[in-house]
CSV table of C-alpha atoms in Angstrom, one decimal:
chain,number,residue,atom,x,y,z
A,1,MET,CA,0.1,0.0,-0.1
A,2,ASP,CA,1.3,3.4,-0.8
A,3,GLY,CA,2.2,6.1,1.8
A,4,PRO,CA,1.2,9.7,1.6
A,5,LEU,CA,4.2,10.7,-0.3
A,6,GLY,CA,4.7,7.4,-2.2
A,7,GLY,CA,6.4,4.2,-1.1
A,8,SER,CA,5.3,1.2,0.8
A,9,ARG,CA,3.7,0.9,4.1
A,10,SER,CA,7.0,-0.4,5.5
A,11,THR,CA,8.9,2.8,4.5
A,12,ARG,CA,6.3,4.8,6.0
A,13,ASN,CA,6.3,2.7,9.3
A,14,THR,CA,10.2,3.0,9.2
A,15,ALA,CA,10.1,6.8,8.9
A,16,PHE,CA,7.5,7.2,11.6
A,17,VAL,CA,9.4,5.2,14.1
A,18,ALA,CA,12.7,6.9,13.2
A,19,GLY,CA,11.1,10.3,13.4
A,20,VAL,CA,9.4,9.7,16.9
A,21,LEU,CA,12.6,8.4,18.3
A,22,ASN,CA,14.5,11.3,17.0
A,23,LEU,CA,11.8,13.7,18.7
A,24,ILE,CA,12.1,11.7,21.9
A,25,THR,CA,15.9,12.5,22.0
A,26,PHE,CA,15.2,16.2,21.5
A,27,ALA,CA,12.3,16.3,24.1
A,28,SER,CA,14.2,14.3,26.7
A,29,SER,CA,17.5,16.0,26.7
A,30,ILE,CA,16.6,19.5,27.3
A,31,PRO,CA,14.4,18.8,30.4
A,32,ALA,CA,17.0,16.6,31.7
A,33,LEU,CA,19.4,19.4,31.7
A,34,ILE,CA,17.1,21.6,33.4
A,35,LEU,CA,16.0,18.9,36.1
A,36,ILE,CA,19.8,18.0,37.1
A,37,GLU,CA,20.6,21.7,37.3
A,38,PRO,CA,20.6,21.7,41.4
A,39,VAL,CA,23.4,19.3,41.5
A,40,LEU,CA,25.6,20.9,38.8
A,41,ASN,CA,25.3,24.5,40.3
A,42,ASP,CA,25.6,23.7,43.9
A,43,PRO,CA,29.1,23.1,44.9
A,44,ASN,CA,27.8,21.8,48.4
A,45,TYR,CA,24.9,19.7,47.1
A,46,ILE,CA,26.2,16.4,48.4
A,47,LEU,CA,26.2,18.0,51.8
A,48,GLY,CA,23.0,19.7,51.9
A,49,ALA,CA,19.2,18.9,51.7
A,50,GLY,CA,19.3,18.1,47.9
A,51,ALA,CA,16.6,17.7,45.5
A,52,ASP,CA,17.0,14.1,44.9
A,53,GLY,CA,13.7,13.2,43.1
A,54,ARG,CA,14.3,15.9,40.5
A,55,VAL,CA,17.9,15.0,39.8
A,56,LEU,CA,17.1,11.3,39.4
A,57,LEU,CA,14.3,12.0,36.9
A,58,GLY,CA,16.8,14.1,35.0
A,59,CYS,CA,19.0,11.1,35.0
A,60,VAL,CA,16.2,8.9,33.9
A,61,LEU,CA,15.6,11.3,31.0
A,62,ASP,CA,19.3,11.1,29.9
A,63,ILE,CA,19.0,7.3,29.8
A,64,VAL,CA,15.9,7.9,27.5
A,65,ASN,CA,17.8,10.3,25.3
A,66,ALA,CA,20.7,7.8,25.0
A,67,LEU,CA,18.5,4.9,24.1
A,68,ALA,CA,16.4,6.9,21.6
A,69,ALA,CA,19.3,8.1,20.0
A,70,VAL,CA,20.6,4.6,19.1
A,71,GLY,CA,17.2,3.5,18.2
A,72,THR,CA,16.9,6.4,15.8
A,73,ALA,CA,20.0,5.4,13.9
A,74,VAL,CA,19.1,1.7,13.9
A,75,ALA,CA,15.7,2.6,12.6
A,76,LEU,CA,17.0,4.6,9.8
A,77,PHE,CA,20.0,2.1,8.9
A,78,SER,CA,17.8,-0.2,6.7
A,79,VAL,CA,16.8,2.9,4.4
A,80,VAL,CA,20.0,5.2,4.5
A,81,LYS,CA,22.5,2.3,3.8
A,82,ARG,CA,21.1,2.2,0.2
A,83,GLN,CA,22.7,5.5,-0.2
A,84,HIS,CA,26.1,4.8,1.4
A,85,GLU,CA,26.6,1.7,3.6
A,86,GLY,CA,29.8,3.0,5.1
A,87,LEU,CA,28.1,6.3,6.2
A,88,ALA,CA,25.1,4.7,7.6
A,89,LEU,CA,27.1,2.4,9.7
A,90,GLY,CA,29.3,5.2,10.8
A,91,PHE,CA,26.0,7.1,11.8
A,92,VAL,CA,24.9,4.0,14.0
A,93,THR,CA,28.2,3.7,15.6
A,94,SER,CA,28.4,7.6,16.3
A,95,ARG,CA,25.1,7.2,18.0
A,96,VAL,CA,26.1,4.3,20.1
A,97,LEU,CA,29.4,5.9,21.1
A,98,GLU,CA,27.3,9.1,22.1
A,99,ALA,CA,25.2,6.8,24.3
A,100,ALA,CA,28.1,5.1,25.7
A,101,ILE,CA,29.5,8.5,26.7
A,102,ILE,CA,26.3,9.7,28.3
A,103,PHE,CA,25.9,6.8,30.6
A,104,PRO,CA,29.0,7.4,32.8
A,105,GLY,CA,27.7,11.0,33.4
A,106,VAL,CA,24.3,9.5,34.5
A,107,LEU,CA,26.0,7.0,36.9
A,108,ALA,CA,28.3,10.0,38.3
A,109,LEU,CA,25.1,11.9,39.3
A,110,VAL,CA,23.4,8.8,40.7
A,111,ALA,CA,26.3,8.3,42.9
A,112,VAL,CA,26.3,11.8,44.1
A,113,VAL,CA,22.6,11.3,45.2
A,114,THR,CA,23.4,8.0,46.8
A,115,MET,CA,26.4,9.2,48.7
A,116,ARG,CA,24.4,12.3,49.9
A,117,ARG,CA,21.5,9.9,51.0
A,118,ASN,CA,23.6,7.3,52.8
A,119,LEU,CA,26.8,9.3,54.0
A,120,ALA,CA,26.1,13.1,54.3
A,121,GLY,CA,23.7,12.6,57.1
A,122,GLY,CA,26.0,10.5,59.2
A,123,GLY,CA,27.6,12.1,62.2
A,124,GLY,CA,31.1,10.5,61.4
A,125,ALA,CA,31.1,11.5,57.8
A,126,ASP,CA,34.2,13.4,56.5
A,127,THR,CA,32.4,16.4,55.1
A,128,ALA,CA,35.7,17.5,53.3
A,129,ALA,CA,36.0,14.2,51.6
A,130,LEU,CA,32.5,13.9,50.7
A,131,ALA,CA,32.6,17.4,49.1
A,132,ALA,CA,35.7,16.7,47.2
A,133,ALA,CA,34.1,13.3,46.0
A,134,GLY,CA,30.9,15.1,44.8
A,135,HIS,CA,33.0,17.7,42.9
A,136,SER,CA,34.9,15.0,41.2
A,137,LEU,CA,31.6,13.2,40.2
A,138,VAL,CA,30.1,16.2,38.9
A,139,ALA,CA,33.4,17.2,37.1
A,140,LEU,CA,33.2,13.8,35.3
A,141,ARG,CA,29.5,14.4,34.3
A,142,GLU,CA,30.4,17.8,32.8
A,143,ALA,CA,33.2,16.1,30.8
A,144,THR,CA,30.9,13.5,29.4
A,145,PHE,CA,28.4,16.4,28.6
A,146,LEU,CA,31.2,18.2,26.6
A,147,VAL,CA,32.4,15.1,24.8
A,148,GLY,CA,29.0,13.4,24.4
A,149,PRO,CA,26.2,15.8,23.7
A,150,GLY,CA,28.8,18.4,22.9
A,151,ILE,CA,30.9,17.0,20.2
A,152,MET,CA,29.0,13.8,18.9
A,153,PRO,CA,26.0,15.7,17.8
A,154,GLY,CA,28.2,17.5,15.3
A,155,ILE,CA,29.7,14.2,14.1
A,156,ASN,CA,26.0,12.7,13.8
A,157,ALA,CA,25.0,15.7,11.8
A,158,LEU,CA,27.8,15.4,9.3
A,159,LEU,CA,27.2,11.6,8.7
A,160,LEU,CA,23.3,12.0,8.8
A,161,GLY,CA,23.2,15.3,7.0
A,162,THR,CA,25.3,13.9,4.2
A,163,LEU,CA,23.1,10.8,3.7
A,164,MET,CA,20.0,13.0,3.8
A,165,TYR,CA,21.4,15.6,1.4
A,166,ARG,CA,22.4,12.8,-1.1
A,167,SER,CA,19.4,10.8,-0.9
A,168,ARG,CA,16.9,13.6,-0.9
A,169,LEU,CA,14.7,11.7,1.6
A,170,VAL,CA,14.0,15.1,3.2
A,171,PRO,CA,14.0,18.6,1.7
A,172,ARG,CA,17.6,19.6,1.3
A,173,ALA,CA,17.3,22.7,3.4
A,174,ILE,CA,17.0,20.6,6.5
A,175,PRO,CA,20.4,18.5,6.1
A,176,VAL,CA,22.1,21.8,4.9
A,177,MET,CA,21.4,23.1,8.6
A,178,GLY,CA,23.2,20.3,10.0
A,179,LEU,CA,26.2,20.4,7.6
A,180,ILE,CA,26.5,23.9,8.4
A,181,GLY,CA,26.1,23.7,12.1
A,182,ALA,CA,28.2,20.4,12.5
A,183,PRO,CA,31.7,22.2,12.1
A,184,LEU,CA,30.7,25.2,14.2
A,185,LEU,CA,29.5,22.8,17.2
A,186,ILE,CA,32.7,20.7,16.9
A,187,ALA,CA,34.9,23.7,16.9
A,188,SER,CA,33.1,25.4,19.8
A,189,ALA,CA,33.3,22.1,21.9
A,190,MET,CA,37.0,21.4,21.1
A,191,ALA,CA,37.9,25.2,22.0
A,192,VAL,CA,36.2,24.5,25.5
A,193,LEU,CA,38.0,21.2,25.8
A,194,LEU,CA,41.2,22.7,25.1
A,195,GLY,CA,40.8,25.6,27.4
A,196,ALA,CA,40.7,28.3,24.6
A,197,ASP,CA,36.9,29.3,25.4
A,198,ASP,CA,34.4,28.9,28.3
A,199,GLN,CA,31.4,27.0,28.2
A,200,VAL,CA,29.3,30.0,28.9
A,201,SER,CA,30.7,32.4,26.6
A,202,ALA,CA,28.8,34.2,23.7
A,203,TRP,CA,30.4,31.9,21.0
A,204,SER,CA,29.6,28.7,22.7
A,205,PHE,CA,26.1,29.7,23.1
A,206,LEU,CA,25.9,30.7,19.3
A,207,ALA,CA,27.7,28.0,17.8
A,208,PRO,CA,25.4,25.2,18.6
A,209,LEU,CA,22.3,27.1,17.3
A,210,PRO,CA,22.2,25.6,13.8
A,211,ILE,CA,22.5,21.9,15.3
A,212,PHE,CA,19.7,23.0,17.8
A,213,PHE,CA,17.4,23.6,14.9
A,214,TRP,CA,18.8,20.7,12.8
A,215,GLU,CA,18.3,17.9,15.3
A,216,PRO,CA,14.4,18.0,15.4
A,217,SER,CA,13.8,18.9,11.8
A,218,PRO,CA,14.4,15.4,10.2
A,219,GLY,CA,12.2,13.8,12.9
A,220,LEU,CA,9.4,16.4,12.3
A,221,TRP,CA,9.4,15.9,8.7
A,222,ILE,CA,9.6,11.9,8.5
A,223,THR,CA,7.2,11.7,11.4
A,224,LEU,CA,4.5,13.8,9.7
A,225,LYS,CA,5.2,13.1,6.0
A,226,GLY,CA,7.4,10.2,5.6
A,227,PHE,CA,10.4,10.0,3.4
A,228,LYS,CA,10.2,11.8,0.1
A,229,PRO,CA,9.8,9.7,-3.0
A,230,SER,CA,13.4,9.0,-4.3
A,231,LYS,CA,15.7,6.5,-5.8
A,232,ILE,CA,16.2,5.1,-2.3
A,233,THR,CA,12.7,4.7,-1.4
A,234,ALA,CA,12.2,2.9,-4.9
A,235,LEU,CA,15.0,0.7,-4.0
A,236,VAL,CA,13.4,-0.3,-0.6
A,237,VAL,CA,9.9,-0.9,-2.0
A,238,ALA,CA,11.4,-2.8,-4.7
A,239,ALA,CA,13.3,-5.1,-2.1
A,240,SER,CA,10.3,-5.5,0.0
A,241,THR,CA,8.1,-6.6,-3.0
A,242,PRO,CA,8.5,-10.2,-3.7
A,243,PRO,CA,8.7,-10.7,-7.7
A,244,ALA,CA,6.0,-12.7,-9.4
A,245,SER,CA,6.8,-16.4,-8.8
A,246,ARG,CA,6.9,-18.0,-12.1
A,247,ALA,CA,9.3,-20.9,-11.4
A,248,GLY,CA,6.9,-22.9,-9.6
A,249,ALA,CA,3.7,-21.9,-11.4
A,250,VAL,CA,2.1,-24.7,-13.2
A,251,GLN,CA,2.0,-24.2,-17.0
A,252,PRO,CA,-0.9,-25.4,-18.8
A,253,SER,CA,-0.2,-28.3,-20.9
A,254,LYS,CA,-0.1,-28.0,-24.5
A,255,THR,CA,-1.6,-31.0,-26.5
A,256,ARG,CA,-1.5,-31.5,-30.1
A,257,ALA,CA,-4.5,-32.6,-32.1
A,258,GLY,CA,-4.2,-36.1,-33.6
A,259,PRO,CA,-6.2,-38.7,-34.9
A,260,PRO,CA,-8.4,-40.5,-32.3
A,261,ARG,CA,-6.9,-43.8,-30.8
A,262,ALA,CA,-8.6,-46.9,-31.5
A,263,GLN,CA,-10.4,-48.4,-28.5
A,264,LEU,CA,-9.5,-51.9,-27.7
């Protein structure tokens, strides 16, 4: 059955699943950053009253973000590999690597909450040691954020943006945003990593804006409209449609007219 923009129902379903997962990554990452703000900005969080429920909810959303990012790449792989299998596999790998970087940051914040609950209230707790441990774990989370959601989305945009631009599965204006924003984001994150810039500078705020608008755009398009008709969707439809079976078909027998045989 044809979809709204052509193609089979399977390609429309693939587009819908990949688009929804892509939107989930965007919808979960921003609230997560807001929810974990207390533990990031309070240097004595581990010694104070804390906002553990809020922080843990933010950690759960970070996990959702990581898993949905991998799911997006896996869902798209069966389609975009027909444009370039190497780039498609690279996109899956970069998404898996991004998720692998996010998880240690999540575990670091869970450890801060656990230590605050179990140790900070004890009368014999070494507050100086606890504060140092808390600072170290928060620093680990900030480092994972700089490398994971800081650099890897730029790599993802280069790979997926190239695939989408070449395949024309979405309007070309959408991947152009990613291809422009990717070098800016990577350069900004590398500058912060090398100490040449600060995470709260004007450049570090402006550089990620193209990627900020790029990331939900493919998801919105393919969720609402599916893939644009292209050579790629034609190949997918052809591969999912079994050819007419002729080898096993029973051909009608061809008899030659001849004189009737004598009956015995």
